[in-house]
Amino acid sequence: MDIVQKEQKKQVIFSGMQPTGFLTLGNYIGALKNWIGLQDQYHCLYCIVDLHSLTVRQDPANLRKRSREVLMQYIAAGLDPEKNIIFYQSHVPAHSELSWILSCFTYMGELNRMTQFKEKAQKNESNVNAGLFTYPVLMAADILLYQTDLVPVGEDQKQHLEIARDIATRFNNIYGDVFTIPEGYIPKVGARIMSLQDPTKKMSKSDENENGYIRILDEPNRIMNKIKRAVTDSKGQICYSDEQPGIKNLLDIYCSLREESVESAVDHFQSKGYGDLKKEVGETIVEALRPIQEKFQELEKNKDYIDQIIKDNGDKANALAQRTLRKVQKKVGFPPRV
Ligand code: TRP
């Protein structure tokens, strides 16, 4: 590749999301909303990681339904399926194939150190399966298959990205430059949205308390009710401070969705009470999600269109993944296909 081509080559961004539970306002503000701004500048792949979901027991019909819903919500939120490759992990067999090979270049000791494995094993004592243990290897395969440059990850996935880099480096040291070494991507904007019921914890789709999170697909009155119930404090003053995590979270939501600065929001609410704040935050969320929900309903009716996207994007992902997989297979010494 000459210098000009190299400069023109867009960097690859890869991210994965498990199709369990519902996408939340936290997913929208913390991830999706930012991704829309990346679609022209980067070559982006968004993978619905259904293989990873199997590490915990799933109801088959539910898993199928959720997977499709995630894909439709991505598109409804503004990810253009022509510009981004949005696909199911299970439609690209190379993920499993590369994962096996990489598992032979990963040490038990490394996997044993993964804090997420320890946490999940503790939570699922009755089902500590081998997939849960090798989860980071499959994630490394996801990333490395597409010669990914950047991976947008939250705090909880940093250790997994680190092991992906270690595996890639180890492999490259033996076989030459096969994999691009991925880096974490920290978006310039975008707040971390916290649980409405415990604003010291991240808003999570797996929260047992439904009032802790807002779904992208929640109806308006449900949104208003959840915000009304959001935990605040007894200070009675609207400031943006770590001492008032509940209020801070509501302001973060308000500012991110309106693309307004914290100073101007604090100014706006200066002489107002918590009730006013909640009402305006609720209305802001309803308005921000309305177009996404309308688009989602439209897409739901358009079965053929979605099926076509799934097929086309799956084909594109397969073609890219095959290039890396073939190279790896050749390097390790598997016999050529005639
Ligand atoms: N483990 C990630 C999570 O739970 C999901 C994931 C799977 C992922 N493969 C990935 C994220 C590759 C980024 C890149 O959030």
GROMACS .gro file of N, CA, C and O in nm, residues 26 102 107 137 142 184 241 243 320 325:
model
   40
   26GLY      N    1  -2.911   0.486   2.865
   26GLY     CA    2  -2.766   0.487   2.888
   26GLY      C    3  -2.691   0.437   2.765
   26GLY      O    4  -2.590   0.495   2.725
  102LEU      N    5  -0.720  -1.873   1.851
  102LEU     CA    6  -0.665  -1.780   1.950
  102LEU      C    7  -0.662  -1.840   2.090
  102LEU      O    8  -0.576  -1.805   2.171
  107TYR      N    9  -0.331  -1.794   2.769
  107TYR     CA   10  -0.298  -1.874   2.886
  107TYR      C   11  -0.410  -1.877   2.989
  107TYR      O   12  -0.480  -1.777   3.007
  137VAL      N   13  -1.162  -1.455   2.482
  137VAL     CA   14  -1.095  -1.501   2.360
  137VAL      C   15  -1.186  -1.479   2.240
  137VAL      O   16  -1.142  -1.433   2.133
  142ASP      N   17  -1.352  -1.140   1.770
  142ASP     CA   18  -1.442  -1.040   1.711
  142ASP      C   19  -1.362  -0.920   1.660
  142ASP      O   20  -1.377  -0.875   1.547
  184GLY      N   21  -0.825   0.139   2.247
  184GLY     CA   22  -0.955   0.182   2.299
  184GLY      C   23  -0.993   0.315   2.239
  184GLY      O   24  -0.906   0.395   2.205
  241SER      N   25  -2.290   1.857   4.094
  241SER     CA   26  -2.183   1.822   4.188
  241SER      C   27  -2.188   1.673   4.223
  241SER      O   28  -2.296   1.612   4.226
  243GLU      N   29  -2.160   1.553   4.498
  243GLU     CA   30  -2.234   1.533   4.623
  243GLU      C   31  -2.383   1.514   4.599
  243GLU      O   32  -2.456   1.475   4.687
  320LEU      N   33  -1.507  -0.974   0.480
  320LEU     CA   34  -1.393  -0.914   0.551
  320LEU      C   35  -1.329  -1.015   0.646
  320LEU      O   36  -1.206  -1.027   0.652
  325LEU      N   37  -0.917  -1.457   0.844
  325LEU     CA   38  -0.915  -1.598   0.885
  325LEU      C   39  -0.825  -1.682   0.795
  325LEU      O   40  -0.746  -1.763   0.842
   0.00000   0.00000   0.00000
